[in-house]
XYZ file of C-alpha atoms in Angstrom:
733
model
C -9.127 -106.575 -35.588
C -7.254 -109.678 -36.727
C -10.564 -110.630 -38.392
C -11.578 -108.036 -39.612
C -7.752 -107.638 -41.648
C -8.742 -110.875 -43.027
C -11.531 -109.643 -44.732
C -10.558 -106.486 -46.091
C -7.659 -108.585 -47.240
C -9.939 -111.719 -48.560
C -11.249 -108.588 -50.065
C -8.081 -107.455 -51.713
C -6.914 -110.541 -53.080
C -11.271 -111.041 -54.441
C -11.043 -107.547 -56.274
C -6.806 -108.555 -57.765
C -8.192 -111.651 -59.344
C -11.373 -110.551 -60.776
C -10.298 -106.996 -61.825
C -8.821 -108.679 -65.655
C -12.089 -111.106 -66.273
C -14.113 -107.791 -65.947
C -14.469 -107.057 -69.799
C -16.645 -104.135 -69.198
C -16.174 -100.465 -68.124
C -18.928 -101.237 -66.462
C -18.059 -104.925 -65.063
C -14.195 -103.114 -63.846
C -16.124 -100.256 -61.927
C -17.993 -102.812 -59.462
C -15.209 -105.156 -59.137
C -13.517 -101.573 -57.903
C -15.979 -100.522 -56.034
C -15.908 -103.723 -53.705
C -13.284 -102.776 -52.170
C -13.782 -99.838 -50.524
C -17.522 -101.059 -50.104
C -16.564 -103.503 -47.942
C -14.017 -101.941 -45.886
C -16.840 -99.341 -45.469
C -18.843 -101.885 -43.990
C -15.808 -103.409 -41.336
C -14.913 -99.483 -40.365
C -19.016 -99.068 -39.882
C -19.012 -102.475 -37.643
C -15.735 -100.820 -35.743
C -18.243 -98.005 -34.760
C -20.205 -99.385 -33.507
C -18.664 -101.853 -31.267
C -16.020 -98.481 -30.444
C -19.428 -96.708 -29.292
C -21.768 -99.585 -27.704
C -17.654 -99.909 -25.565
C -18.463 -95.639 -24.926
C -20.962 -96.284 -23.510
C -20.438 -99.463 -21.237
C -17.400 -97.128 -20.271
C -20.296 -94.199 -19.108
C -21.432 -96.921 -16.728
C -18.916 -96.182 -13.335
C -18.171 -98.150 -10.580
C -20.610 -95.753 -8.362
C -23.640 -95.962 -10.814
C -23.303 -99.743 -10.377
C -23.087 -99.873 -7.246
C -26.214 -98.941 -6.744
C -28.148 -101.086 -9.218
C -25.791 -103.478 -7.045
C -27.717 -101.772 -3.718
C -31.153 -101.915 -5.077
C -30.590 -105.912 -5.775
C -29.080 -106.377 -2.832
C -32.297 -104.783 -0.352
C -35.107 -106.766 -2.320
C -32.904 -109.836 -2.754
C -31.842 -109.944 1.051
C -34.869 -108.043 2.818
C -37.221 -111.415 1.354
C -35.076 -113.849 3.274
C -34.896 -110.739 6.154
C -39.260 -111.124 6.379
C -38.759 -115.113 6.120
C -35.995 -115.372 8.862
C -38.147 -113.374 11.448
C -41.480 -114.382 10.592
C -40.391 -117.666 10.057
C -42.615 -118.644 7.632
C -46.858 -118.697 7.263
C -46.767 -120.627 10.355
C -46.682 -117.897 12.223
C -47.320 -113.386 11.764
C -44.011 -111.378 11.707
C -42.741 -110.478 14.885
C -39.053 -109.384 15.920
C -37.054 -109.062 18.433
C -34.301 -106.650 19.526
C -31.629 -108.847 20.300
C -28.821 -106.947 21.897
C -24.950 -107.429 21.585
C -22.185 -107.179 23.785
C -18.806 -106.290 21.482
C -15.110 -106.547 22.221
C -12.672 -105.203 19.502
C -8.952 -106.037 19.524
C -7.673 -102.796 16.794
C -10.640 -101.424 15.790
C -11.367 -97.915 16.558
C -14.668 -96.609 16.853
C -16.312 -99.639 18.076
C -18.707 -99.860 21.265
C -19.173 -102.702 24.623
C -22.733 -103.088 23.631
C -25.539 -102.216 21.008
C -28.980 -103.392 20.008
C -30.677 -104.845 17.096
C -32.083 -102.091 15.975
C -28.913 -100.050 15.583
C -26.611 -102.723 14.419
C -26.142 -100.660 11.006
C -25.245 -97.382 12.412
C -22.395 -99.489 14.885
C -21.423 -100.992 11.912
C -20.464 -97.941 10.355
C -18.326 -96.403 13.058
C -15.913 -99.749 12.394
C -12.518 -98.810 11.641
C -11.475 -101.155 9.663
C -15.271 -102.398 9.051
C -13.889 -105.953 10.335
C -16.604 -108.092 12.947
C -17.126 -111.339 13.285
C -20.508 -111.882 14.545
C -21.209 -115.158 17.212
C -23.824 -116.642 19.951
C -23.514 -115.782 23.510
C -23.135 -119.686 24.936
C -25.320 -120.779 27.786
C -24.235 -120.999 31.318
C -25.136 -124.309 31.983
C -28.429 -124.190 33.398
C -30.314 -126.482 33.091
C -33.413 -125.599 29.964
C -31.114 -123.374 28.095
C -29.500 -124.362 24.600
C -26.137 -125.822 24.389
C -24.211 -123.304 22.125
C -25.706 -120.608 20.377
C -27.635 -122.448 17.948
C -30.972 -120.560 17.337
C -29.624 -117.151 18.569
C -30.371 -114.681 15.791
C -26.740 -114.523 14.557
C -27.845 -114.719 10.365
C -30.550 -112.027 11.326
C -27.750 -109.512 12.686
C -26.460 -109.646 9.881
C -28.736 -109.549 7.824
C -30.222 -106.342 9.775
C -26.241 -105.178 9.015
C -26.421 -105.574 5.675
C -30.253 -103.618 4.900
C -29.093 -100.423 6.522
C -26.030 -100.186 4.781
C -27.506 -101.246 1.306
C -31.074 -99.220 1.556
C -28.982 -96.160 3.333
C -25.248 -95.544 1.682
C -23.786 -93.041 0.256
C -22.033 -93.169 -3.217
C -18.136 -94.303 -1.443
C -19.195 -97.204 0.846
C -19.367 -100.362 -0.518
C -22.334 -102.493 -1.014
C -22.634 -105.677 1.389
C -23.062 -108.931 -0.458
C -24.147 -112.005 1.400
C -22.085 -114.747 0.822
C -21.556 -118.695 2.047
C -19.257 -119.951 3.663
C -19.863 -122.983 2.860
C -19.120 -122.426 -0.715
C -16.386 -121.074 -1.211
C -13.651 -122.398 -4.088
C -10.064 -121.749 -2.278
C -10.259 -118.599 -4.544
C -8.261 -115.137 -2.923
C -11.736 -112.519 -2.008
C -11.599 -110.541 -4.939
C -11.871 -113.335 -7.583
C -14.693 -115.044 -5.509
C -16.375 -111.715 -5.125
C -16.546 -111.486 -8.983
C -17.675 -114.566 -9.225
C -20.150 -114.237 -7.174
C -21.737 -111.014 -8.676
C -21.492 -112.504 -12.001
C -23.707 -116.006 -11.383
C -25.662 -114.771 -8.653
C -26.595 -110.986 -9.383
C -26.009 -111.202 -13.038
C -23.406 -108.550 -13.504
C -21.252 -108.388 -16.764
C -17.404 -109.661 -15.490
C -15.982 -105.620 -16.800
C -19.071 -104.516 -14.372
C -18.564 -107.121 -11.873
C -14.481 -106.657 -11.789
C -15.137 -103.059 -11.734
C -16.985 -102.879 -8.474
C -14.579 -105.179 -6.626
C -11.268 -103.211 -7.874
C -12.658 -99.924 -6.743
C -13.503 -101.451 -2.967
C -17.364 -101.104 -3.235
C -18.361 -104.550 -2.548
C -18.025 -105.520 1.430
C -18.369 -109.308 1.890
C -20.656 -111.232 4.087
C -19.489 -114.388 4.865
C -22.196 -116.328 6.287
C -22.303 -119.809 8.188
C -18.391 -119.932 8.884
C -19.321 -123.048 11.396
C -20.637 -125.334 8.312
C -16.980 -125.372 6.420
C -16.195 -127.846 8.080
C -17.505 -131.324 10.180
C -17.424 -131.456 14.287
C -17.439 -128.719 16.855
C -14.098 -127.948 16.575
C -11.963 -127.321 13.715
C -7.776 -127.013 13.861
C -5.374 -125.217 11.936
C -5.862 -127.003 9.128
C -9.172 -126.678 8.373
C -11.537 -124.843 5.848
C -12.304 -122.110 8.243
C -9.016 -121.757 9.218
C -7.586 -121.474 5.478
C -10.776 -119.000 4.765
C -9.928 -117.012 7.979
C -6.062 -116.222 6.864
C -7.831 -115.290 3.465
C -9.942 -112.584 5.020
C -6.482 -111.661 6.945
C -5.024 -111.475 3.173
C -7.541 -109.091 2.146
C -5.890 -105.675 1.796
C -6.103 -102.624 -0.768
C -3.050 -99.846 -0.560
C -1.772 -102.323 2.534
C -4.981 -101.581 4.648
C -7.593 -104.372 5.929
C -10.441 -104.124 4.001
C -14.005 -104.729 5.516
C -15.557 -108.140 6.088
C -18.354 -109.329 8.110
C -18.065 -113.712 9.146
C -21.014 -115.164 11.023
C -19.673 -118.138 12.871
C -20.762 -120.397 16.306
C -19.186 -119.604 19.286
C -17.827 -123.205 19.612
C -16.452 -122.883 16.184
C -14.681 -119.832 16.518
C -13.008 -120.083 20.041
C -11.842 -123.153 18.287
C -10.045 -121.174 15.636
C -8.885 -118.567 18.396
C -7.097 -121.260 20.334
C -5.407 -122.479 16.589
C -4.162 -119.238 16.502
C -6.118 -118.468 13.391
C -8.356 -115.469 14.379
C -8.313 -112.096 12.252
C -5.585 -110.129 14.593
C -8.112 -106.914 13.701
C -11.321 -107.205 13.960
C -14.935 -106.633 16.202
C -16.225 -109.581 17.900
C -19.749 -109.435 18.479
C -21.987 -111.534 21.160
C -25.275 -111.576 20.556
C -27.081 -111.726 23.720
C -29.584 -114.442 25.255
C -33.141 -112.624 24.872
C -33.775 -111.675 28.175
C -37.687 -112.179 30.211
C -38.963 -108.026 29.547
C -38.578 -109.041 25.859
C -40.094 -112.173 25.512
C -42.622 -110.541 26.262
C -42.569 -107.667 24.117
C -42.363 -110.164 21.413
C -45.045 -112.502 23.058
C -47.269 -109.050 23.232
C -46.879 -108.313 19.446
C -46.844 -111.663 17.782
C -49.551 -113.253 20.015
C -51.211 -111.247 22.343
C -52.362 -108.401 20.422
C -55.580 -108.659 20.359
C -57.821 -108.910 23.636
C -58.556 -112.857 23.453
C -55.007 -113.149 22.628
C -53.862 -111.483 25.319
C -56.708 -113.456 27.795
C -54.744 -116.397 26.024
C -50.781 -115.741 27.005
C -51.158 -114.135 30.003
C -50.858 -116.635 32.512
C -47.359 -116.578 30.478
C -46.879 -112.868 29.900
C -47.522 -112.539 33.641
C -44.580 -115.161 34.608
C -41.957 -113.471 32.134
C -43.458 -110.237 34.168
C -42.424 -111.663 37.082
C -39.201 -112.893 36.111
C -38.485 -109.384 34.623
C -39.125 -107.525 37.766
C -38.387 -109.229 41.505
C -34.840 -110.725 41.925
C -34.381 -114.492 41.455
C -35.095 -115.461 45.356
C -38.386 -114.090 45.005
C -39.433 -115.774 41.055
C -41.650 -118.961 41.322
C -39.137 -121.501 39.926
C -41.392 -122.533 37.500
C -41.441 -118.886 36.100
C -37.904 -118.849 36.430
C -37.418 -121.446 34.008
C -39.967 -120.447 31.863
C -38.210 -117.603 30.786
C -34.422 -119.676 30.706
C -36.364 -122.027 28.084
C -37.154 -119.497 25.977
C -34.225 -117.403 26.374
C -33.822 -117.562 22.189
C -35.908 -116.307 19.462
C -36.030 -119.572 18.047
C -37.707 -121.500 20.836
C -39.676 -118.090 20.839
C -40.963 -118.511 17.386
C -41.343 -122.449 18.258
C -43.427 -121.495 20.953
C -45.831 -118.492 19.287
C -46.463 -121.571 16.752
C -46.820 -124.293 18.802
C -49.150 -122.730 21.001
C -51.870 -121.153 17.733
C -52.169 -124.194 16.167
C -55.806 -124.015 15.249
C -58.255 -127.043 14.199
C -60.158 -126.814 10.863
C -63.570 -125.100 12.842
C -61.209 -122.589 14.578
C -60.920 -123.848 18.161
C -57.482 -123.846 19.355
C -55.469 -127.260 20.438
C -53.458 -126.000 23.460
C -53.802 -123.413 26.165
C -50.615 -122.027 26.285
C -50.563 -122.217 30.320
C -48.808 -124.843 29.879
C -46.339 -124.023 28.325
C -45.318 -123.291 32.785
C -45.657 -126.933 33.560
C -43.759 -128.222 30.661
C -41.066 -126.405 31.081
C -41.259 -127.131 35.220
C -40.803 -130.941 34.129
C -37.675 -129.699 31.690
C -39.463 -131.537 28.503
C -40.628 -128.031 26.637
C -38.301 -128.205 24.049
C -38.800 -131.323 23.414
C -42.517 -130.896 23.203
C -42.173 -127.754 21.224
C -40.298 -129.853 18.225
C -42.705 -132.891 18.609
C -45.447 -130.228 17.507
C -43.608 -127.916 15.326
C -44.062 -129.693 11.874
C -47.424 -130.585 12.555
C -48.847 -126.525 13.507
C -46.248 -125.332 10.333
C -48.721 -127.528 7.789
C -51.959 -126.552 9.672
C -51.263 -122.924 9.401
C -50.469 -123.596 5.584
C -54.131 -124.829 5.230
C -55.982 -121.987 6.652
C -54.417 -119.742 4.513
C -54.995 -122.271 1.753
C -58.884 -121.827 3.111
C -58.805 -118.152 3.333
C -61.546 -116.988 0.511
C -60.192 -113.666 -0.197
C -56.807 -114.668 -1.296
C -57.225 -114.863 -5.178
C -56.402 -118.219 -6.572
C -53.454 -119.087 -9.050
C -52.236 -121.193 -11.490
C -49.257 -121.846 -8.062
C -51.768 -123.195 -5.796
C -50.215 -126.014 -4.250
C -52.073 -129.048 -2.838
C -51.998 -129.498 0.962
C -49.905 -131.469 3.099
C -50.352 -133.956 5.701
C -48.783 -133.727 9.053
C -47.860 -137.359 9.248
C -46.237 -137.808 5.899
C -44.077 -134.490 5.885
C -42.956 -135.610 8.967
C -42.105 -139.022 7.848
C -40.641 -137.595 4.824
C -38.602 -134.505 6.616
C -36.949 -137.751 9.083
C -36.312 -139.262 6.073
C -33.842 -136.875 4.648
C -32.951 -136.299 8.399
C -31.508 -139.060 8.929
C -29.350 -139.185 5.582
C -27.851 -135.762 6.363
C -26.961 -137.035 10.088
C -25.376 -140.115 8.556
C -23.505 -138.023 6.001
C -21.271 -136.951 9.653
C -19.518 -140.213 9.088
C -18.712 -141.536 12.727
C -17.318 -140.876 15.914
C -14.229 -139.342 14.610
C -16.563 -135.722 12.805
C -15.003 -137.540 9.169
C -17.797 -137.249 7.400
C -18.629 -139.707 4.851
C -17.325 -140.392 0.862
C -18.860 -141.252 -1.664
C -17.847 -141.532 -5.415
C -14.483 -138.988 -4.029
C -16.626 -136.353 -2.559
C -17.640 -135.887 1.022
C -21.462 -135.772 1.690
C -22.638 -132.632 3.168
C -24.583 -133.159 6.483
C -26.404 -129.474 6.583
C -27.503 -129.158 2.934
C -30.287 -130.462 0.149
C -30.010 -130.016 -2.990
C -32.130 -132.208 -5.163
C -29.402 -133.695 -7.585
C -26.569 -134.175 -5.165
C -28.800 -136.451 -2.831
C -28.384 -139.533 -5.035
C -26.587 -141.558 -2.416
C -30.433 -141.675 -1.131
C -31.212 -144.372 -3.889
C -28.078 -146.304 -2.967
C -24.637 -145.620 -4.077
C -24.508 -147.119 -7.337
C -28.232 -147.760 -8.550
C -28.617 -144.272 -9.110
C -26.071 -143.686 -11.102
C -26.505 -146.684 -13.291
C -30.283 -146.110 -13.954
C -29.027 -142.561 -15.163
C -26.653 -144.228 -17.216
C -30.174 -146.334 -18.736
C -31.925 -143.719 -19.268
C -29.588 -140.879 -21.084
C -28.910 -143.729 -23.198
C -32.504 -145.034 -23.921
C -33.515 -141.145 -24.175
C -32.620 -141.387 -28.599
C -34.556 -144.621 -28.951
C -37.687 -142.989 -30.205
C -35.263 -141.179 -32.978
C -33.077 -144.383 -33.657
C -36.727 -145.894 -34.699
C -37.834 -143.401 -36.551
C -34.827 -142.641 -38.676
C -34.189 -146.766 -38.820
C -37.911 -147.034 -40.488
C -37.659 -143.904 -42.606
C -34.415 -144.540 -44.038
C -34.684 -148.473 -44.346
C -31.356 -148.340 -42.856
C -31.487 -150.420 -39.230
C -27.990 -150.756 -39.268
C -26.682 -147.513 -39.397
C -29.312 -146.503 -36.615
C -28.463 -148.935 -34.207
C -24.487 -148.206 -34.868
C -25.272 -144.437 -34.160
C -27.164 -145.743 -31.236
C -24.844 -148.424 -30.168
C -22.246 -145.225 -30.106
C -23.841 -142.927 -28.178
C -24.927 -145.676 -25.630
C -20.728 -145.893 -25.135
C -20.397 -142.289 -24.981
C -22.763 -141.847 -22.722
C -21.406 -144.367 -20.266
C -18.554 -142.821 -20.676
C -19.041 -139.680 -20.579
C -21.594 -139.631 -17.572
C -20.018 -137.504 -14.437
C -20.447 -138.579 -10.684
C -21.568 -135.743 -9.889
C -23.231 -133.769 -12.399
C -24.345 -130.541 -11.867
C -27.150 -128.254 -13.071
C -26.622 -126.144 -16.113
C -28.140 -123.490 -18.117
C -27.555 -121.669 -21.311
C -25.470 -118.380 -21.326
C -25.757 -116.650 -24.851
C -22.720 -114.389 -23.809
C -19.945 -116.861 -22.799
C -18.481 -117.201 -26.295
C -17.329 -113.327 -25.513
C -15.174 -114.951 -22.423
C -12.084 -116.398 -23.300
C -13.291 -119.764 -21.286
C -16.379 -119.411 -23.093
C -14.107 -119.830 -26.368
C -11.694 -122.210 -25.015
C -14.702 -124.484 -24.439
C -15.832 -123.993 -27.615
C -12.652 -124.611 -29.267
C -11.777 -127.798 -27.331
C -15.635 -129.424 -28.160
C -15.534 -128.687 -31.551
C -12.178 -131.083 -32.111
C -13.324 -133.439 -29.667
C -16.997 -133.944 -31.080
C -15.207 -133.356 -35.268
C -12.656 -136.150 -33.755
C -15.585 -138.506 -32.656
C -17.818 -137.691 -35.453
C -15.724 -138.187 -37.978
C -14.328 -141.287 -37.061
C -17.514 -142.549 -35.880
C -19.368 -141.328 -39.768
C -16.404 -142.849 -41.813
C -16.641 -145.782 -40.180
C -20.735 -146.196 -40.327
C -20.609 -144.846 -43.943
C -17.761 -147.450 -45.369
C -20.084 -150.469 -44.485
C -23.686 -149.439 -45.271
C -22.311 -148.381 -48.989
C -20.143 -151.344 -49.149
C -23.600 -153.342 -48.562
C -26.135 -151.063 -50.611
C -23.928 -150.731 -53.937
C -21.515 -153.610 -54.184
C -20.624 -152.295 -57.472
C -18.620 -149.896 -55.659
C -14.670 -151.031 -55.612
C -13.270 -150.907 -52.429
C -11.043 -147.150 -52.854
C -14.372 -145.400 -54.328
C -16.326 -147.038 -51.019
C -13.417 -145.641 -48.810
C -13.144 -141.991 -50.873
C -16.571 -141.271 -50.516
C -17.104 -142.205 -47.114
C -13.954 -139.965 -46.283
C -16.110 -137.142 -47.825
C -19.080 -138.095 -45.847
C -16.956 -138.221 -42.684
C -15.581 -134.260 -43.831
C -19.094 -132.700 -44.127
C -20.593 -134.835 -41.054
C -17.526 -134.234 -38.571
C -17.701 -130.683 -38.295
C -21.127 -130.265 -38.163
C -21.344 -132.919 -35.150
C -18.350 -131.096 -33.669
C -19.880 -128.179 -33.716
C -22.985 -129.341 -32.101
C -21.023 -130.525 -29.113
C -18.808 -127.155 -29.125
C -21.205 -124.635 -29.198
C -23.559 -126.780 -26.296
C -19.570 -126.783 -24.191
C -19.396 -122.911 -24.906
C -22.508 -122.320 -24.245
C -23.738 -124.094 -21.367
C -22.411 -123.097 -18.014
C -22.282 -125.114 -15.148
C -24.311 -123.176 -11.869
C -24.669 -124.071 -8.897
C -24.651 -120.901 -6.175
C -26.984 -118.810 -8.229
C -29.701 -116.213 -7.454
C -32.342 -118.724 -7.843
C -34.880 -121.468 -5.813
C -33.093 -124.325 -5.596
C -35.912 -126.317 -7.319
C -35.228 -124.076 -10.521
C -31.400 -125.260 -11.312
C -33.538 -129.029 -11.885
C -35.993 -126.968 -14.398
C -32.850 -124.997 -16.154
C -31.039 -127.924 -16.168
C -33.410 -130.321 -17.953
C -34.008 -127.320 -20.805
C -30.417 -127.220 -21.877
C -31.170 -130.590 -22.702
C -33.844 -130.603 -23.986
C -34.050 -127.251 -26.180
C -30.389 -126.522 -27.491
C -29.652 -130.487 -28.023
C -32.420 -130.188 -30.355
C -31.919 -127.023 -32.277
C -28.936 -127.972 -32.547
C -29.265 -130.984 -34.078
C -31.987 -129.277 -36.769
C -28.960 -126.880 -37.432
C -26.445 -129.523 -38.165
C -28.806 -131.643 -40.385
C -29.736 -128.502 -42.194
C -26.292 -127.670 -42.982
C -24.917 -130.973 -43.699
C -27.731 -131.498 -45.564
C -27.423 -128.706 -48.091
C -23.838 -129.154 -47.966
C -24.001 -132.835 -49.005
C -26.706 -132.021 -51.622
C -25.049 -128.896 -53.424
C -21.332 -130.252 -53.270
C -21.869 -134.598 -53.327
C -24.572 -135.471 -54.579
C -23.182 -136.811 -57.791
C -20.941 -139.278 -55.539
C -24.490 -140.982 -54.742
C -25.831 -142.838 -57.610
C -27.601 -145.933 -57.235
C -28.463 -144.744 -53.355
C -29.147 -141.670 -53.980
C -33.228 -142.340 -53.912
C -32.946 -143.990 -49.995
C -30.195 -141.722 -49.222
C -31.538 -138.047 -49.831
C -34.575 -139.065 -47.386
C -31.555 -140.226 -45.082
C -29.386 -137.225 -45.041
C -32.474 -134.534 -44.421
C -34.435 -135.865 -41.651
C -34.312 -138.913 -39.585
C -30.370 -139.128 -40.663
C -29.186 -135.885 -39.228
C -31.051 -135.474 -37.204
C -30.751 -138.423 -35.089
C -26.481 -138.983 -35.449
C -26.973 -134.984 -34.099
C -29.120 -135.632 -31.091
C -27.024 -138.237 -29.997
C -24.471 -136.535 -30.227
C -25.600 -132.882 -29.060
C -27.931 -133.785 -26.599
C -25.269 -135.873 -23.919
C -23.087 -132.481 -24.003
C -25.780 -130.492 -23.952
C -26.469 -130.747 -20.172
C -29.324 -132.951 -18.316
C -27.221 -135.199 -15.736
C -28.450 -133.429 -13.220
C -32.006 -134.309 -14.192
C -31.911 -137.692 -14.742
C -29.829 -138.091 -11.818
C -32.865 -136.721 -9.690
C -35.087 -138.104 -11.548
C -33.235 -141.676 -11.082
C -33.028 -140.428 -7.545
C -37.066 -140.493 -6.811
C -37.111 -143.669 -9.127
C -35.816 -145.244 -5.949
C -37.471 -143.607 -3.180
C -40.414 -144.033 -4.091
C -41.906 -145.201 -1.342
C -39.901 -142.420 1.197
C -40.429 -139.603 -0.510
C -42.588 -137.078 -2.572
C -42.315 -137.516 -7.220
C -42.575 -133.422 -6.781
C -39.389 -133.044 -4.183
C -38.364 -129.969 -5.014
C -41.885 -128.654 -4.615
C -42.333 -129.877 -1.751
C -39.063 -128.529 -0.177
C -40.078 -125.464 -1.372
C -43.616 -125.468 0.498
C -41.291 -126.468 4.026
C -38.945 -123.680 3.399
C -42.215 -121.200 3.049
C -43.512 -122.844 5.912
C -40.132 -121.785 7.919
C -39.089 -125.628 8.542
C -36.366 -125.310 5.859
C -34.462 -122.592 5.360
C -32.068 -121.155 1.756
C -28.523 -121.369 1.880
C -27.311 -120.652 -1.788
C -28.766 -123.601 -3.649
C -29.655 -125.629 -1.106
C -32.734 -126.058 1.279
C -31.544 -126.825 5.199
C -33.523 -127.455 8.288
C -34.365 -123.912 9.802
C -31.958 -125.248 13.107
C -29.575 -128.043 13.586
C -31.951 -129.167 16.428
C -34.747 -129.773 14.501
C -33.193 -132.079 12.329
C -31.252 -134.289 14.827
C -35.073 -134.508 16.845
C -36.485 -136.049 13.370
C -33.732 -137.600 12.476
C -33.945 -140.195 16.249
C -37.799 -140.360 15.378
C -38.714 -141.662 11.590
C -42.215 -141.946 13.303
C -43.964 -138.536 13.867
C -45.204 -138.345 17.831
C -48.882 -138.150 18.973
C -50.590 -135.388 18.227
C -52.112 -133.546 21.244
């Protein structure tokens, strides 16, 4: 509105100013017609804007929620299938997990249920507040301590998919959030940011959904927020639970689903921070009959498969049918050792491994002997990496699959083990000493679970990777420095700009860079406009002072006939033209680029978008600044240069301004995350592959890793701990 009023007033002023100078009737009519035409254009723009806003207002919260439910079903469905099948290493299969429920202040809850009916169970809860944990072991030999691998995330994903696929217009859409990514804000603010960043909803639509209570937060991994196994009252997990307790609407509690390991949740309960109104779901361990059905479906679906796995299936049948006192000890130990989905997946993957000519490497009957000796779990972890890699090779050799440009090279089992063990040792070392406090570098606590490409740089040393990145950033403009100096025959000016860039780069580089991406719609937000204004102000101040100083020195050296007053005047005029150009470059860089940490993209693509922002945005801003400044100088100040005009015109149009704008816009346009990642690779060349992101992505496809937000994590903490203590791969058997 202010801009429109200013345009109309400017048109009125021009009309009043130009009317006395009009000599003929036709000239006067033309001048008088200008203002109505200008007002018509402004009103037409307002009408178009109002029409667009009216169309946006027609998208009600129910319509937006329906579209969001489809996006959630597609994205979470892929993750659900990945967890069920554990990647390419084994065929798909699922276990209808049982759970027991205890409720506090919740109506409509039953005492038990299964994975198949968890969505219907949740619909009956009033209010819909639920905490999912596992069932810890009872101390028997062979069982996993705690509730790792019992299927908490799978149960939460089943809730999400069941609610998203079959929902009424009044039901909220379930959206999964990673607890470790909680920014410390209220739940509603967290949801708005998540919907905007991950699902790319416009800010107005995200706010409309959250305000209408049509979003159900499913917070996964409460136990991953703090180090150790006993978070207290002052922990981040406790703070998040208190924030959930405040998540209300009209005095009533809003629905929330949380997953957490049993030991962590019990510690929070003892600290007095558990939700007062919630249904506690404890995922039961897999009994012998369900383990039998799972293996029959997954690996014993053919006659040959049933023959191979018959000793294992018979042992599980015996445990399921007979009383404890009549079951053979090795059969009971086998059933206890395979009482979680994770261990069943390991057994199915390892004992289905084949050689290149199709022969099986292992006989399933060996599971009984390993269980009797108490070495089954360790053996499965030893052989899992090799079996998963071999499964990928079998898939790559399948000639029925069409080959495409994304075909990836073969992995080596031993090399993959060493690389993953190197990463696992780094993560475990981040847990710190025995008191559980995490290791800190450059003011930040290092994660003991997440593998984020641009945050792994401490692997290369606390200082080496940071200084290597600074050197790379300072060396990036060198080709332009050489080109500008040769073309303009002003090596002194080129070196001066490069030294300024070097100082700016060393001071500007953050300790923990965040990847950026270009968002053309960010300038419509107050935050984007503030960033644009601040960037322009800082850029103008730096550019003006630098250009004035260099111009003063250059004119003094190239044209001794000019007096000091004339040199200063010309330098100030050049600075007033080039300063806004540089300020605009930096301002647009700061206004259009947004930091992305937890967005719905493949984790390795964060580096690609950050590099794209630096390589594409910087030169584009440089070209725009060069053209704008060059044209302005030629049109307005060409009479100033006199003797230096011949060499100056070449310096203005191509090498000089291109060099200056690139030097100042590239550091502001992003790229530090990509450069820090490259510096990491330089310092870990013998430990990690050049294409580390691609390698981790393949490990995710194989089921060795999982994805949480924009980070890879080991499929289970037990696998990470196992690899961390074994830098060399075990013998293949």
